[in-house]
Amino acid sequence: MIEKIKALLEEVREFNATSLEQVEELRIRLLSKKGEIPSLFKDFKSVDPSERKEVGRQLNILKQEAVKKLAAIKSGLEQEALNKKMSDKKPDTTMPARFNPIGSRHPLSVVRNRINGIFERIGFVISEGPEIEDDWHNFSALNFPEEHPARDMQDTFFVSKNPDIALRTHTSSVQVRVMENQKPPIRTISPGRVFRNEAISARAHCIFHQVEGLYIDEGVSFADMKQCLLYFAREMFGESTRIRLRPSFFPFTEPSAEMDVSCNICGGPGCTICKYSGWIEVMGCGMVDPNVLENCGIDSRKYSGYAFGMGIERIAMNLYQIKDLRMFFENDLRFLRQFRSAI
Ligand code: DAH
C-alpha cells in the first residue's frame, strides 16, 4: 500500500494540465467518492498495526497535496481564460463614460481656509492647540477670575471628574500656548473646534469652530488692530464693507470691543438678515491684557498686542445666507453639494 501511495504522490506532484477537463478528470479519478484516495482510506483498516502510523501519515499528505495542487492548477487556468477573454474584447466606444463623482469641501472648511488665507497674506502663521485643555490655558492664564461664570458647569464640558481638564470653550487657549513658547514678535491665527454645554438650536450648538488671532510686538496699538480687522472685513465680505467697534468686555483684553461689519446683503439701510440694523456682529477683539502677557512670560512693559476671535459658523451663515446652524452638522448631501464650486 505504501508503494501505491508513493506512486500516486509522485503523479500528483508531476501533474500539469492545459485544460480544465484534464483537471476534472484527475479529480474524479483520485478524489471522488469512489476514487483512488478514498478507497485507500477504506483499505487502511487492513493495514498492519505496526505500519499504520507511517501509512496514515503518507495517506494524509497525498490527500492534502492532491486537493491543493488541483485547486491551484484550476484557478491558474481560470485566470488565464479570463485574461484572454478580456484582451480579445474590443472596447465599446459607444459606452457612456464612467461617472466619477467629485466630493465637495464642507462649507466650514471653505470659510476657514479663506480666513486663514486672508491673514496669511499679511504675515500671520497658523498655530493649533489641543481640544482637551487644562484650566490654566483655557481660563486662568487668560485672566478669568476663579469665580467667573464662564467656568461654570453650564458652559464647560469637563473630561472625567477632574475639574482641571475640560474640552476647550474657545480657541483663545491657543494664544496662551503660543505666547508661552515663542518670543515676540508673534503673529498667529488659530482655527479650531470648540465645545460648550449649550442646548442645540438654529443659532447655537455644543460644538462649533473659531478662529483666534494674536499679534504681539513692541508698540502695537488699538489703531493697528482696527486697520488689520478692516482689511479682513473687506477681503471677506467685499471691498465696500465698513466696520464698527463697540465697547465690550472679555477678561483677557483691555480695552475690549465687539466688531460689526456693514450688512453685506443690504449694504446699510437694513434688511431681515441684519434685523434692520445695517450691521452684523462678527467677532470679539481687544488689546491683550497685561496680566495675560505676564502670565505667559512676556514683559508687558516692553510689549503690547491685540487679539481677536470669531466663530466660523457665524461668518459662513452670513456669507451663504444659512439660517440654521444645525445644517453644518447634519451632512445632508443636498446642502453640502451646493458648495461644490467653492474652493
Ligand atoms: N474667546 C472669545 C469667545 O469665545 C472670543 C474672543 C474675544 C477672542 C476677544 C479674543 C478676543 O481673542 O480678544 O467668545
mmCIF file of N, CA and C and ligand atoms in Angstrom, residues 142 144 169-173 175 194 196 208 210-214 225 249-250 252-253 255-258 283-288 306-311, ligand 1:
data_model
loop_
_atom_site.group_PDB
_atom_site.id
_atom_site.type_symbol
_atom_site.label_atom_id
_atom_site.label_comp_id
_atom_site.label_asym_id
_atom_site.label_seq_id
_atom_site.Cartn_x
_atom_site.Cartn_y
_atom_site.Cartn_z
ATOM 1 N N LEU A 142 -5.756 83.295 31.029
ATOM 2 C CA LEU A 142 -6.472 84.328 30.287
ATOM 3 C C LEU A 142 -7.200 85.295 31.222
ATOM 4 N N PHE A 144 -9.230 84.849 33.748
ATOM 5 C CA PHE A 144 -10.588 84.583 34.247
ATOM 6 C C PHE A 144 -10.491 84.427 35.760
ATOM 7 N N THR A 169 -13.291 75.766 25.603
ATOM 8 C CA THR A 169 -14.521 76.502 25.305
ATOM 9 C C THR A 169 -14.275 77.594 24.277
ATOM 10 N N HIS A 170 -13.011 77.854 23.981
ATOM 11 C CA HIS A 170 -12.665 78.823 22.932
ATOM 12 C C HIS A 170 -11.231 78.568 22.465
ATOM 13 N N THR A 171 -10.878 79.113 21.306
ATOM 14 C CA THR A 171 -9.514 78.895 20.795
ATOM 15 C C THR A 171 -8.531 79.898 21.399
ATOM 16 N N SER A 172 -9.008 80.759 22.307
ATOM 17 C CA SER A 172 -8.084 81.680 22.984
ATOM 18 C C SER A 172 -7.023 80.904 23.763
ATOM 19 N N SER A 173 -7.335 79.645 24.115
ATOM 20 C CA SER A 173 -6.338 78.817 24.815
ATOM 21 C C SER A 173 -5.066 78.681 23.985
ATOM 22 N N GLN A 175 -3.687 80.934 22.091
ATOM 23 C CA GLN A 175 -2.793 82.111 22.201
ATOM 24 C C GLN A 175 -1.894 81.983 23.434
ATOM 25 N N VAL A 194 -14.357 74.088 19.063
ATOM 26 C CA VAL A 194 -14.550 74.404 20.481
ATOM 27 C C VAL A 194 -15.877 73.810 20.970
ATOM 28 N N ARG A 196 -19.110 73.847 23.950
ATOM 29 C CA ARG A 196 -19.807 74.478 25.074
ATOM 30 C C ARG A 196 -21.081 73.715 25.368
ATOM 31 N N PHE A 208 -18.691 73.940 17.938
ATOM 32 C CA PHE A 208 -18.589 74.883 16.825
ATOM 33 C C PHE A 208 -17.124 75.234 16.580
ATOM 34 N N GLN A 210 -13.945 78.158 15.824
ATOM 35 C CA GLN A 210 -13.498 79.550 15.951
ATOM 36 C C GLN A 210 -12.155 79.737 15.261
ATOM 37 N N VAL A 211 -11.860 80.996 14.974
ATOM 38 C CA VAL A 211 -10.500 81.364 14.576
ATOM 39 C C VAL A 211 -10.056 82.459 15.532
ATOM 40 N N GLU A 212 -8.919 82.219 16.136
ATOM 41 C CA GLU A 212 -8.359 83.169 17.083
ATOM 42 C C GLU A 212 -7.206 83.890 16.407
ATOM 43 N N GLY A 213 -7.042 85.168 16.704
ATOM 44 C CA GLY A 213 -5.898 85.897 16.138
ATOM 45 C C GLY A 213 -5.104 86.560 17.246
ATOM 46 N N LEU A 214 -3.794 86.690 17.047
ATOM 47 C CA LEU A 214 -2.951 87.304 18.075
ATOM 48 C C LEU A 214 -1.769 87.989 17.412
ATOM 49 N N MET A 225 -4.880 97.298 15.306
ATOM 50 C CA MET A 225 -5.901 96.251 15.293
ATOM 51 C C MET A 225 -7.057 96.635 14.371
ATOM 52 N N PHE A 249 -16.634 93.531 26.842
ATOM 53 C CA PHE A 249 -15.768 93.040 27.920
ATOM 54 C C PHE A 249 -15.340 91.600 27.674
ATOM 55 N N PHE A 250 -14.057 91.343 27.797
ATOM 56 C CA PHE A 250 -13.503 89.985 27.879
ATOM 57 C C PHE A 250 -12.435 90.032 28.964
ATOM 58 N N PHE A 252 -9.634 88.736 29.087
ATOM 59 C CA PHE A 252 -8.254 88.681 28.584
ATOM 60 C C PHE A 252 -7.850 89.872 27.727
ATOM 61 N N THR A 253 -8.779 90.827 27.512
ATOM 62 C CA THR A 253 -8.417 92.017 26.731
ATOM 63 C C THR A 253 -8.872 93.274 27.467
ATOM 64 N N PRO A 255 -8.492 97.602 26.456
ATOM 65 C CA PRO A 255 -9.947 97.563 26.305
ATOM 66 C C PRO A 255 -10.392 96.433 25.367
ATOM 67 N N SER A 256 -11.683 96.090 25.492
ATOM 68 C CA SER A 256 -12.260 95.047 24.639
ATOM 69 C C SER A 256 -13.326 95.662 23.733
ATOM 70 N N ALA A 257 -13.530 95.009 22.610
ATOM 71 C CA ALA A 257 -14.556 95.518 21.691
ATOM 72 C C ALA A 257 -15.237 94.362 20.965
ATOM 73 N N GLU A 258 -16.367 94.681 20.415
ATOM 74 C CA GLU A 258 -17.121 93.746 19.577
ATOM 75 C C GLU A 258 -17.107 94.380 18.192
ATOM 76 N N MET A 283 -17.126 89.498 15.486
ATOM 77 C CA MET A 283 -16.086 88.968 16.382
ATOM 78 C C MET A 283 -15.864 89.835 17.616
ATOM 79 N N GLY A 284 -15.158 89.219 18.573
ATOM 80 C CA GLY A 284 -14.699 89.947 19.747
ATOM 81 C C GLY A 284 -13.225 90.262 19.549
ATOM 82 N N CYS A 285 -12.771 91.342 20.164
ATOM 83 C CA CYS A 285 -11.369 91.705 19.978
ATOM 84 C C CYS A 285 -10.943 92.663 21.089
ATOM 85 N N GLY A 286 -9.658 92.986 21.107
ATOM 86 C CA GLY A 286 -9.185 93.940 22.111
ATOM 87 C C GLY A 286 -7.679 93.875 22.256
ATOM 88 N N MET A 287 -7.165 94.757 23.143
ATOM 89 C CA MET A 287 -5.724 94.748 23.421
ATOM 90 C C MET A 287 -5.472 93.696 24.509
ATOM 91 N N VAL A 288 -4.490 92.846 24.282
ATOM 92 C CA VAL A 288 -4.214 91.763 25.234
ATOM 93 C C VAL A 288 -3.923 92.369 26.612
ATOM 94 N N TYR A 306 -2.649 92.838 20.221
ATOM 95 C CA TYR A 306 -4.098 92.704 20.146
ATOM 96 C C TYR A 306 -4.474 91.258 19.857
ATOM 97 N N ALA A 307 -5.717 90.943 20.173
ATOM 98 C CA ALA A 307 -6.234 89.589 19.917
ATOM 99 C C ALA A 307 -7.664 89.716 19.424
ATOM 100 N N PHE A 308 -8.077 88.719 18.702
ATOM 101 C CA PHE A 308 -9.478 88.711 18.246
ATOM 102 C C PHE A 308 -9.919 87.269 18.091
ATOM 103 N N GLY A 309 -11.216 87.072 18.129
ATOM 104 C CA GLY A 309 -11.736 85.717 17.973
ATOM 105 C C GLY A 309 -13.090 85.757 17.307
ATOM 106 N N MET A 310 -13.254 84.859 16.317
ATOM 107 C CA MET A 310 -14.549 84.852 15.602
ATOM 108 C C MET A 310 -15.051 83.425 15.422
ATOM 109 N N GLY A 311 -16.354 83.304 15.272
ATOM 110 C CA GLY A 311 -16.962 81.999 15.034
ATOM 111 C C GLY A 311 -17.054 81.746 13.535
HETATM 112 N N1 DAH B 1 -12.740 83.873 23.199
HETATM 113 C C1 DAH B 1 -13.877 84.712 22.891
HETATM 114 C C2 DAH B 1 -15.113 83.864 22.798
HETATM 115 O O1 DAH B 1 -15.017 82.677 22.679
HETATM 116 C C3 DAH B 1 -13.667 85.417 21.597
HETATM 117 C C4 DAH B 1 -12.606 86.460 21.703
HETATM 118 C C5 DAH B 1 -12.955 87.747 22.109
HETATM 119 C C6 DAH B 1 -11.290 86.154 21.428
HETATM 120 C C7 DAH B 1 -11.992 88.726 22.202
HETATM 121 C C8 DAH B 1 -10.317 87.144 21.540
HETATM 122 C C9 DAH B 1 -10.705 88.425 21.911
HETATM 123 O O2 DAH B 1 -9.022 86.914 21.297
HETATM 124 O O3 DAH B 1 -9.736 89.372 22.009
HETATM 125 O O4 DAH B 1 -16.186 84.365 22.841
#
